[in-house]
Amino acid sequence: MPVLRHIINYLGLAAALALLVAFFGSRSEHFLSQGNFLSLANQIPDALLIATGMTFVLIIGGIDLSVGSVMALCGAVLGTAIVVWGWPVYLAIPLALATGAACGLINGLIVVRWRLPSFIVTLGMLEAARGAAYLVTNSQTLYIGRPVDQLTGITAGGLTLLFFVAIAVVLLAQGALSMTTWGRGLFALGASEETARLSGLPVNRLKVVVFMLSGAAAGLASVVLCARLSSADPNMGSGYELNAIAAVVVGGTSLLGGRGSVINTFFGVLIIAVLGSGLVQIDVDDPVKRVVTGAVIVVAVILDYYRGRWSQARR
């Protein structure tokens, strides 16, 4: 009963989120305010986009450690196109997305051509893209201002346009996973690459496309972050890859591939965001906050381990 299993997963994550909200609400008088929830919602679009791309990569059994640096490079290209070259924002944004997709294409082609682990390949891209971001911006922060400010100025009920864009991407991504042959091919590839190959699936092409989508998602996330900061900074996106992996794993996507859901990743992003905001509001020091967040990730991985064993035992 896959539908019932999905509903149980959603309810479990929603219950965990509700418990966190109730706990921090009882410890901080400002946590349950409308302003705090709107602030949380308007801060998660970039993390949500990165995590959505990462969900695809983990489902096929890979990993993409370069998304934070690719995000910085895309932001640098966006800022340079607008500030230095004088491009309008509607041309600069596609250029940023194309830059991210090109980085993903390079990752994917190297992985399939030389059959290298994605961990190693994307680790190299992490360094290369960060260095390229410094070169493009001459190690300077580019103030963009109004061209990207207007993206955060469009709101409905206190939520920015960027939040709705991120939600639309999540729904499209989940639809592609659940309702298309292409999506089912990703699950088959993640479950067993050899079986997928023998079944006639275009394994290499699927991998390359998934890494391109992850890069493009990083490019779109860079637009969101630049709009929020009104600038492009070559240091931006640092650590986003770990946050994205954390959110995806907390959402229940298997690190071993073959299982996952973008909707669950959405809950994972919310749980990580609520945890971070709540710990700040109850005056927990940053080192303790990082320990707690790390512990949550380890617990999620352990739960994933037992869930995998349970699934195997039922076959």
mmCIF file of C-alpha atoms in Angstrom:
data_model
loop_
_atom_site.group_PDB
_atom_site.id
_atom_site.type_symbol
_atom_site.label_atom_id
_atom_site.label_comp_id
_atom_site.label_asym_id
_atom_site.label_seq_id
_atom_site.Cartn_x
_atom_site.Cartn_y
_atom_site.Cartn_z
ATOM 1 C CA MET A 1 0.000 0.000 0.000
ATOM 2 C CA PRO A 2 2.387 2.752 -1.192
ATOM 3 C CA VAL A 3 -0.239 5.499 -0.724
ATOM 4 C CA LEU A 4 -0.868 4.475 2.888
ATOM 5 C CA ARG A 5 2.893 4.346 3.518
ATOM 6 C CA HIS A 6 3.296 7.872 2.120
ATOM 7 C CA ILE A 7 0.443 9.164 4.312
ATOM 8 C CA ILE A 8 2.036 7.567 7.402
ATOM 9 C CA ASN A 9 5.382 9.204 6.522
ATOM 10 C CA TYR A 10 3.744 12.613 6.068
ATOM 11 C CA LEU A 11 1.860 12.286 9.357
ATOM 12 C CA GLY A 12 5.018 11.215 11.188
ATOM 13 C CA LEU A 13 6.984 14.213 9.916
ATOM 14 C CA ALA A 14 4.082 16.572 10.580
ATOM 15 C CA ALA A 15 3.840 15.209 14.151
ATOM 16 C CA ALA A 16 7.592 15.751 14.686
ATOM 17 C CA LEU A 17 7.237 19.302 13.369
ATOM 18 C CA ALA A 18 4.237 19.966 15.616
ATOM 19 C CA LEU A 19 6.144 18.685 18.666
ATOM 20 C CA LEU A 20 9.053 21.009 17.891
ATOM 21 C CA VAL A 21 6.706 23.983 17.452
ATOM 22 C CA ALA A 22 4.920 23.139 20.718
ATOM 23 C CA PHE A 23 8.214 22.765 22.597
ATOM 24 C CA PHE A 24 9.722 26.055 21.421
ATOM 25 C CA GLY A 25 6.336 27.776 21.801
ATOM 26 C CA SER A 26 6.349 26.789 25.469
ATOM 27 C CA ARG A 27 9.896 28.120 25.957
ATOM 28 C CA SER A 28 9.684 31.405 24.021
ATOM 29 C CA GLU A 29 6.826 33.896 24.126
ATOM 30 C CA HIS A 30 7.605 35.159 20.603
ATOM 31 C CA PHE A 31 7.938 31.808 18.828
ATOM 32 C CA LEU A 32 4.230 31.261 18.133
ATOM 33 C CA SER A 33 3.730 34.760 16.725
ATOM 34 C CA GLN A 34 2.521 35.299 13.159
ATOM 35 C CA GLY A 35 5.593 37.409 12.435
ATOM 36 C CA ASN A 36 7.928 34.566 13.382
ATOM 37 C CA PHE A 37 6.138 32.049 11.150
ATOM 38 C CA LEU A 38 6.113 34.477 8.208
ATOM 39 C CA SER A 39 9.807 35.147 8.752
ATOM 40 C CA LEU A 40 10.520 31.416 8.750
ATOM 41 C CA ALA A 41 8.504 30.901 5.561
ATOM 42 C CA ASN A 42 10.289 33.725 3.748
ATOM 43 C CA GLN A 43 13.724 32.453 4.796
ATOM 44 C CA ILE A 44 13.408 28.861 3.548
ATOM 45 C CA PRO A 45 12.945 29.180 -0.261
ATOM 46 C CA ASP A 46 16.677 28.965 -1.088
ATOM 47 C CA ALA A 47 17.215 26.011 1.282
ATOM 48 C CA LEU A 48 14.085 24.351 -0.109
ATOM 49 C CA LEU A 49 15.260 24.669 -3.716
ATOM 50 C CA ILE A 50 18.727 23.275 -2.948
ATOM 51 C CA ALA A 51 17.207 20.392 -0.955
ATOM 52 C CA THR A 52 14.790 19.582 -3.790
ATOM 53 C CA GLY A 53 17.685 19.147 -6.219
ATOM 54 C CA MET A 54 19.583 17.123 -3.610
ATOM 55 C CA THR A 55 16.585 14.792 -3.189
ATOM 56 C CA PHE A 56 16.858 13.723 -6.842
ATOM 57 C CA VAL A 57 20.597 13.095 -6.466
ATOM 58 C CA LEU A 58 20.189 10.994 -3.305
ATOM 59 C CA ILE A 59 17.354 8.970 -4.840
ATOM 60 C CA ILE A 60 19.692 7.737 -7.604
ATOM 61 C CA GLY A 61 22.276 6.834 -4.950
ATOM 62 C CA GLY A 62 24.586 9.818 -5.497
ATOM 63 C CA ILE A 63 25.471 12.937 -3.570
ATOM 64 C CA ASP A 64 26.205 16.524 -4.611
ATOM 65 C CA LEU A 65 28.614 18.356 -2.312
ATOM 66 C CA SER A 66 29.080 21.253 -4.733
ATOM 67 C CA VAL A 67 25.670 22.953 -4.511
ATOM 68 C CA GLY A 68 26.745 25.630 -2.002
ATOM 69 C CA SER A 69 29.720 26.704 -4.121
ATOM 70 C CA VAL A 70 27.724 26.460 -7.352
ATOM 71 C CA MET A 71 25.179 28.715 -5.696
ATOM 72 C CA ALA A 72 27.945 31.264 -4.981
ATOM 73 C CA LEU A 73 29.193 31.090 -8.586
ATOM 74 C CA CYS A 74 25.674 31.551 -9.980
ATOM 75 C CA GLY A 75 25.159 34.535 -7.667
ATOM 76 C CA ALA A 76 28.463 35.998 -8.817
ATOM 77 C CA VAL A 77 27.411 35.611 -12.463
ATOM 78 C CA LEU A 78 24.000 37.140 -11.708
ATOM 79 C CA GLY A 79 25.558 40.127 -9.916
ATOM 80 C CA THR A 80 28.195 40.668 -12.595
ATOM 81 C CA ALA A 81 25.636 40.513 -15.396
ATOM 82 C CA ILE A 82 23.434 43.135 -13.727
ATOM 83 C CA VAL A 83 25.998 45.433 -12.064
ATOM 84 C CA VAL A 84 28.999 45.242 -14.412
ATOM 85 C CA TRP A 85 27.465 44.405 -17.789
ATOM 86 C CA GLY A 86 24.218 46.299 -17.259
ATOM 87 C CA TRP A 87 21.970 43.368 -18.196
ATOM 88 C CA PRO A 88 18.278 43.491 -17.185
ATOM 89 C CA VAL A 89 17.329 41.057 -14.446
ATOM 90 C CA TYR A 90 15.104 38.970 -16.765
ATOM 91 C CA LEU A 91 18.202 38.096 -18.841
ATOM 92 C CA ALA A 92 20.604 37.742 -15.906
ATOM 93 C CA ILE A 93 18.418 35.156 -14.123
ATOM 94 C CA PRO A 94 18.441 32.639 -17.029
ATOM 95 C CA LEU A 95 22.211 33.105 -17.238
ATOM 96 C CA ALA A 96 22.548 32.209 -13.540
ATOM 97 C CA LEU A 97 20.351 29.122 -14.028
ATOM 98 C CA ALA A 98 22.377 28.082 -17.094
ATOM 99 C CA THR A 99 25.598 28.467 -15.095
ATOM 100 C CA GLY A 100 24.254 26.144 -12.405
ATOM 101 C CA ALA A 101 23.042 23.619 -14.984
ATOM 102 C CA ALA A 102 26.453 23.727 -16.707
ATOM 103 C CA CYS A 103 28.205 22.915 -13.413
ATOM 104 C CA GLY A 104 25.788 20.018 -12.901
ATOM 105 C CA LEU A 105 26.415 18.859 -16.477
ATOM 106 C CA ILE A 106 30.170 18.768 -15.826
ATOM 107 C CA ASN A 107 29.596 16.806 -12.598
ATOM 108 C CA GLY A 108 27.312 14.338 -14.333
ATOM 109 C CA LEU A 109 29.530 13.795 -17.382
ATOM 110 C CA ILE A 110 32.622 13.133 -15.241
ATOM 111 C CA VAL A 111 30.681 10.711 -13.015
ATOM 112 C CA VAL A 112 29.372 8.631 -15.935
ATOM 113 C CA ARG A 113 32.418 8.915 -18.244
ATOM 114 C CA TRP A 114 35.003 7.744 -15.726
ATOM 115 C CA ARG A 115 32.585 5.944 -13.371
ATOM 116 C CA LEU A 116 33.858 7.966 -10.431
ATOM 117 C CA PRO A 117 31.989 8.339 -7.129
ATOM 118 C CA SER A 118 29.878 11.500 -7.144
ATOM 119 C CA PHE A 119 31.291 12.276 -3.691
ATOM 120 C CA ILE A 120 34.787 12.794 -5.168
ATOM 121 C CA VAL A 121 33.652 14.607 -8.328
ATOM 122 C CA THR A 122 31.389 17.081 -6.581
ATOM 123 C CA LEU A 123 34.028 17.669 -3.892
ATOM 124 C CA GLY A 124 36.298 18.888 -6.685
ATOM 125 C CA MET A 125 33.513 21.067 -8.095
ATOM 126 C CA LEU A 126 32.972 22.491 -4.595
ATOM 127 C CA GLU A 127 36.468 23.966 -4.668
ATOM 128 C CA ALA A 128 36.464 24.906 -8.353
ATOM 129 C CA ALA A 129 33.118 26.730 -8.270
ATOM 130 C CA ARG A 130 34.031 28.644 -5.101
ATOM 131 C CA GLY A 131 37.300 29.736 -6.673
ATOM 132 C CA ALA A 132 35.474 30.772 -9.857
ATOM 133 C CA ALA A 133 33.045 32.841 -7.771
ATOM 134 C CA TYR A 134 35.985 34.765 -6.286
ATOM 135 C CA LEU A 135 37.482 35.275 -9.733
ATOM 136 C CA VAL A 136 34.217 36.518 -11.277
ATOM 137 C CA THR A 137 33.596 39.033 -8.475
ATOM 138 C CA ASN A 138 37.270 39.894 -7.955
ATOM 139 C CA SER A 139 36.676 38.750 -4.347
ATOM 140 C CA GLN A 140 34.268 41.652 -3.813
ATOM 141 C CA THR A 141 30.627 41.738 -2.737
ATOM 142 C CA LEU A 142 28.508 43.176 -5.558
ATOM 143 C CA TYR A 143 25.609 45.341 -4.380
ATOM 144 C CA ILE A 144 22.728 44.775 -6.804
ATOM 145 C CA GLY A 145 19.888 46.630 -5.091
ATOM 146 C CA ARG A 146 16.621 47.389 -6.837
ATOM 147 C CA PRO A 147 16.760 44.882 -9.739
ATOM 148 C CA VAL A 148 16.580 41.975 -7.262
ATOM 149 C CA ASP A 149 14.882 43.843 -4.401
ATOM 150 C CA GLN A 150 11.685 43.917 -6.428
ATOM 151 C CA LEU A 151 11.571 40.098 -6.301
ATOM 152 C CA THR A 152 11.068 40.225 -2.537
ATOM 153 C CA GLY A 153 8.741 43.216 -2.779
ATOM 154 C CA ILE A 154 5.917 41.175 -4.323
ATOM 155 C CA THR A 155 3.985 39.616 -1.436
ATOM 156 C CA ALA A 156 0.651 37.978 -0.670
ATOM 157 C CA GLY A 157 -0.465 37.629 2.947
ATOM 158 C CA GLY A 158 3.036 38.466 4.112
ATOM 159 C CA LEU A 159 4.626 35.707 1.999
ATOM 160 C CA THR A 160 6.992 36.700 -0.791
ATOM 161 C CA LEU A 161 6.744 35.666 -4.436
ATOM 162 C CA LEU A 162 9.927 33.620 -3.929
ATOM 163 C CA PHE A 163 8.179 31.419 -1.345
ATOM 164 C CA PHE A 164 5.433 30.564 -3.832
ATOM 165 C CA VAL A 165 8.013 29.890 -6.554
ATOM 166 C CA ALA A 166 9.793 27.428 -4.249
ATOM 167 C CA ILE A 167 6.501 25.687 -3.406
ATOM 168 C CA ALA A 168 5.666 25.434 -7.120
ATOM 169 C CA VAL A 169 9.074 23.834 -7.768
ATOM 170 C CA VAL A 170 8.476 21.327 -4.950
ATOM 171 C CA LEU A 171 5.079 20.336 -6.388
ATOM 172 C CA LEU A 172 6.460 20.023 -9.917
ATOM 173 C CA ALA A 173 9.387 17.946 -8.682
ATOM 174 C CA GLN A 174 7.123 15.624 -6.660
ATOM 175 C CA GLY A 175 4.811 15.270 -9.654
ATOM 176 C CA ALA A 176 7.755 14.331 -11.874
ATOM 177 C CA LEU A 177 8.883 11.727 -9.340
ATOM 178 C CA SER A 178 5.489 10.186 -8.659
ATOM 179 C CA MET A 179 3.608 10.476 -11.939
ATOM 180 C CA THR A 180 6.127 9.975 -14.741
ATOM 181 C CA THR A 181 8.103 7.069 -16.161
ATOM 182 C CA TRP A 182 11.193 9.215 -15.766
ATOM 183 C CA GLY A 183 10.619 9.481 -12.008
ATOM 184 C CA ARG A 184 10.086 5.750 -11.613
ATOM 185 C CA GLY A 185 13.319 5.248 -13.547
ATOM 186 C CA LEU A 186 15.191 7.281 -10.923
ATOM 187 C CA PHE A 187 13.918 5.032 -8.127
ATOM 188 C CA ALA A 188 14.880 1.933 -10.125
ATOM 189 C CA LEU A 189 18.346 3.349 -10.760
ATOM 190 C CA GLY A 190 18.840 4.129 -7.081
ATOM 191 C CA ALA A 191 17.652 0.672 -5.999
ATOM 192 C CA SER A 192 20.015 -1.213 -8.335
ATOM 193 C CA GLU A 193 22.037 0.370 -11.134
ATOM 194 C CA GLU A 194 22.832 -2.966 -12.745
ATOM 195 C CA THR A 195 19.181 -4.050 -12.793
ATOM 196 C CA ALA A 196 18.196 -0.667 -14.208
ATOM 197 C CA ARG A 197 20.796 -1.037 -16.957
ATOM 198 C CA LEU A 198 19.649 -4.560 -17.817
ATOM 199 C CA SER A 199 16.064 -3.287 -17.930
ATOM 200 C CA GLY A 200 17.017 -0.910 -20.709
ATOM 201 C CA LEU A 201 16.970 2.325 -18.736
ATOM 202 C CA PRO A 202 19.327 5.049 -20.043
ATOM 203 C CA VAL A 203 21.307 5.042 -16.805
ATOM 204 C CA ASN A 204 24.028 7.495 -17.844
ATOM 205 C CA ARG A 205 21.555 9.986 -19.285
ATOM 206 C CA LEU A 206 19.415 9.829 -16.147
ATOM 207 C CA LYS A 207 22.439 10.555 -13.971
ATOM 208 C CA VAL A 208 23.584 13.511 -16.077
ATOM 209 C CA VAL A 209 20.092 15.039 -16.105
ATOM 210 C CA VAL A 210 19.748 14.656 -12.328
ATOM 211 C CA PHE A 211 23.051 16.444 -11.689
ATOM 212 C CA MET A 212 22.018 19.180 -14.140
ATOM 213 C CA LEU A 213 18.746 19.632 -12.227
ATOM 214 C CA SER A 214 20.670 19.860 -8.961
ATOM 215 C CA GLY A 215 22.920 22.551 -10.474
ATOM 216 C CA ALA A 216 19.960 24.472 -11.901
ATOM 217 C CA ALA A 217 18.239 24.325 -8.503
ATOM 218 C CA ALA A 218 21.390 25.833 -6.966
ATOM 219 C CA GLY A 219 21.232 28.556 -9.620
ATOM 220 C CA LEU A 220 17.627 29.374 -8.768
ATOM 221 C CA ALA A 221 18.480 29.340 -5.058
ATOM 222 C CA SER A 222 21.238 31.866 -5.751
ATOM 223 C CA VAL A 223 18.676 34.238 -7.280
ATOM 224 C CA VAL A 224 16.537 33.890 -4.154
ATOM 225 C CA LEU A 225 19.445 34.537 -1.791
ATOM 226 C CA CYS A 226 20.735 37.491 -3.844
ATOM 227 C CA ALA A 227 17.239 38.983 -3.723
ATOM 228 C CA ARG A 228 17.126 38.575 0.051
ATOM 229 C CA LEU A 229 20.600 40.071 0.543
ATOM 230 C CA SER A 230 20.296 42.679 -2.264
ATOM 231 C CA SER A 231 23.800 41.619 -3.285
ATOM 232 C CA ALA A 232 26.013 38.827 -4.618
ATOM 233 C CA ASP A 233 28.718 37.577 -2.267
ATOM 234 C CA PRO A 234 31.346 34.991 -3.306
ATOM 235 C CA ASN A 235 31.131 33.568 0.228
ATOM 236 C CA MET A 236 27.417 32.937 0.092
ATOM 237 C CA GLY A 237 26.050 29.396 0.136
ATOM 238 C CA SER A 238 28.843 28.133 2.387
ATOM 239 C CA GLY A 239 27.579 25.087 4.268
ATOM 240 C CA TYR A 240 24.325 24.893 2.287
ATOM 241 C CA GLU A 241 25.262 21.455 0.945
ATOM 242 C CA LEU A 242 25.320 20.003 4.464
ATOM 243 C CA ASN A 243 22.057 21.705 5.416
ATOM 244 C CA ALA A 244 20.445 20.354 2.252
ATOM 245 C CA ILE A 245 21.645 16.808 2.927
ATOM 246 C CA ALA A 246 20.432 17.132 6.521
ATOM 247 C CA ALA A 247 16.965 18.269 5.433
ATOM 248 C CA VAL A 248 16.667 15.507 2.830
ATOM 249 C CA VAL A 249 17.776 12.799 5.278
ATOM 250 C CA VAL A 250 15.495 14.095 8.041
ATOM 251 C CA GLY A 251 12.707 13.953 5.445
ATOM 252 C CA GLY A 252 13.329 10.231 5.052
ATOM 253 C CA THR A 253 15.135 10.006 1.709
ATOM 254 C CA SER A 254 17.614 7.136 1.875
ATOM 255 C CA LEU A 255 21.326 7.904 1.606
ATOM 256 C CA LEU A 256 21.642 4.540 -0.155
ATOM 257 C CA GLY A 257 19.258 5.533 -2.947
ATOM 258 C CA GLY A 258 16.014 4.063 -4.250
ATOM 259 C CA ARG A 259 13.701 5.795 -1.807
ATOM 260 C CA GLY A 260 12.650 9.391 -1.230
ATOM 261 C CA SER A 261 10.067 12.112 -1.629
ATOM 262 C CA VAL A 262 10.287 15.844 -2.302
ATOM 263 C CA ILE A 263 7.247 16.482 -0.099
ATOM 264 C CA ASN A 264 9.055 14.737 2.748
ATOM 265 C CA THR A 265 12.075 16.931 2.014
ATOM 266 C CA PHE A 266 9.787 19.960 2.414
ATOM 267 C CA PHE A 267 8.964 18.749 5.926
ATOM 268 C CA GLY A 268 12.674 18.131 6.531
ATOM 269 C CA VAL A 269 13.508 21.724 5.570
ATOM 270 C CA LEU A 270 10.765 22.993 7.885
ATOM 271 C CA ILE A 271 12.022 20.850 10.779
ATOM 272 C CA ILE A 272 15.609 22.079 10.343
ATOM 273 C CA ALA A 273 14.392 25.704 10.033
ATOM 274 C CA VAL A 274 12.130 25.484 13.103
ATOM 275 C CA LEU A 275 14.904 23.793 15.086
ATOM 276 C CA GLY A 276 17.391 26.530 14.149
ATOM 277 C CA SER A 277 14.987 29.393 14.834
ATOM 278 C CA GLY A 278 13.754 27.875 18.096
ATOM 279 C CA LEU A 279 17.253 27.298 19.468
ATOM 280 C CA VAL A 280 18.154 30.910 18.693
ATOM 281 C CA GLN A 281 15.030 32.210 20.437
ATOM 282 C CA ILE A 282 15.742 30.278 23.621
ATOM 283 C CA ASP A 283 19.292 31.694 23.614
ATOM 284 C CA VAL A 284 21.172 28.495 22.862
ATOM 285 C CA ASP A 285 24.784 29.182 21.889
ATOM 286 C CA ASP A 286 25.816 28.460 18.309
ATOM 287 C CA PRO A 287 28.160 25.551 19.200
ATOM 288 C CA VAL A 288 25.353 23.850 21.150
ATOM 289 C CA LYS A 289 22.962 24.548 18.280
ATOM 290 C CA ARG A 290 25.305 22.780 15.871
ATOM 291 C CA VAL A 291 25.647 19.802 18.227
ATOM 292 C CA VAL A 292 21.857 19.479 18.502
ATOM 293 C CA THR A 293 21.376 19.774 14.728
ATOM 294 C CA GLY A 294 24.084 17.162 14.134
ATOM 295 C CA ALA A 295 22.475 14.823 16.653
ATOM 296 C CA VAL A 296 19.120 15.138 14.851
ATOM 297 C CA ILE A 297 20.786 14.194 11.574
ATOM 298 C CA VAL A 298 22.491 11.149 13.115
ATOM 299 C CA VAL A 299 19.184 9.993 14.608
ATOM 300 C CA ALA A 300 17.533 10.421 11.178
ATOM 301 C CA VAL A 301 20.246 8.285 9.550
ATOM 302 C CA ILE A 302 19.845 5.574 12.217
ATOM 303 C CA LEU A 303 16.074 5.573 11.673
ATOM 304 C CA ASP A 304 16.700 5.295 7.915
ATOM 305 C CA TYR A 305 18.931 2.275 8.572
ATOM 306 C CA TYR A 306 16.230 0.449 10.502
ATOM 307 C CA ARG A 307 13.577 1.480 7.970
ATOM 308 C CA GLY A 308 15.688 -0.053 5.195
ATOM 309 C CA ARG A 309 16.096 -3.295 7.151
ATOM 310 C CA TRP A 310 12.371 -3.372 7.836
ATOM 311 C CA SER A 311 11.612 -2.936 4.132
ATOM 312 C CA GLN A 312 14.012 -5.741 3.194
ATOM 313 C CA ALA A 313 12.501 -8.054 5.806
ATOM 314 C CA ARG A 314 9.044 -7.565 4.295
ATOM 315 C CA ARG A 315 10.171 -8.641 0.794
#
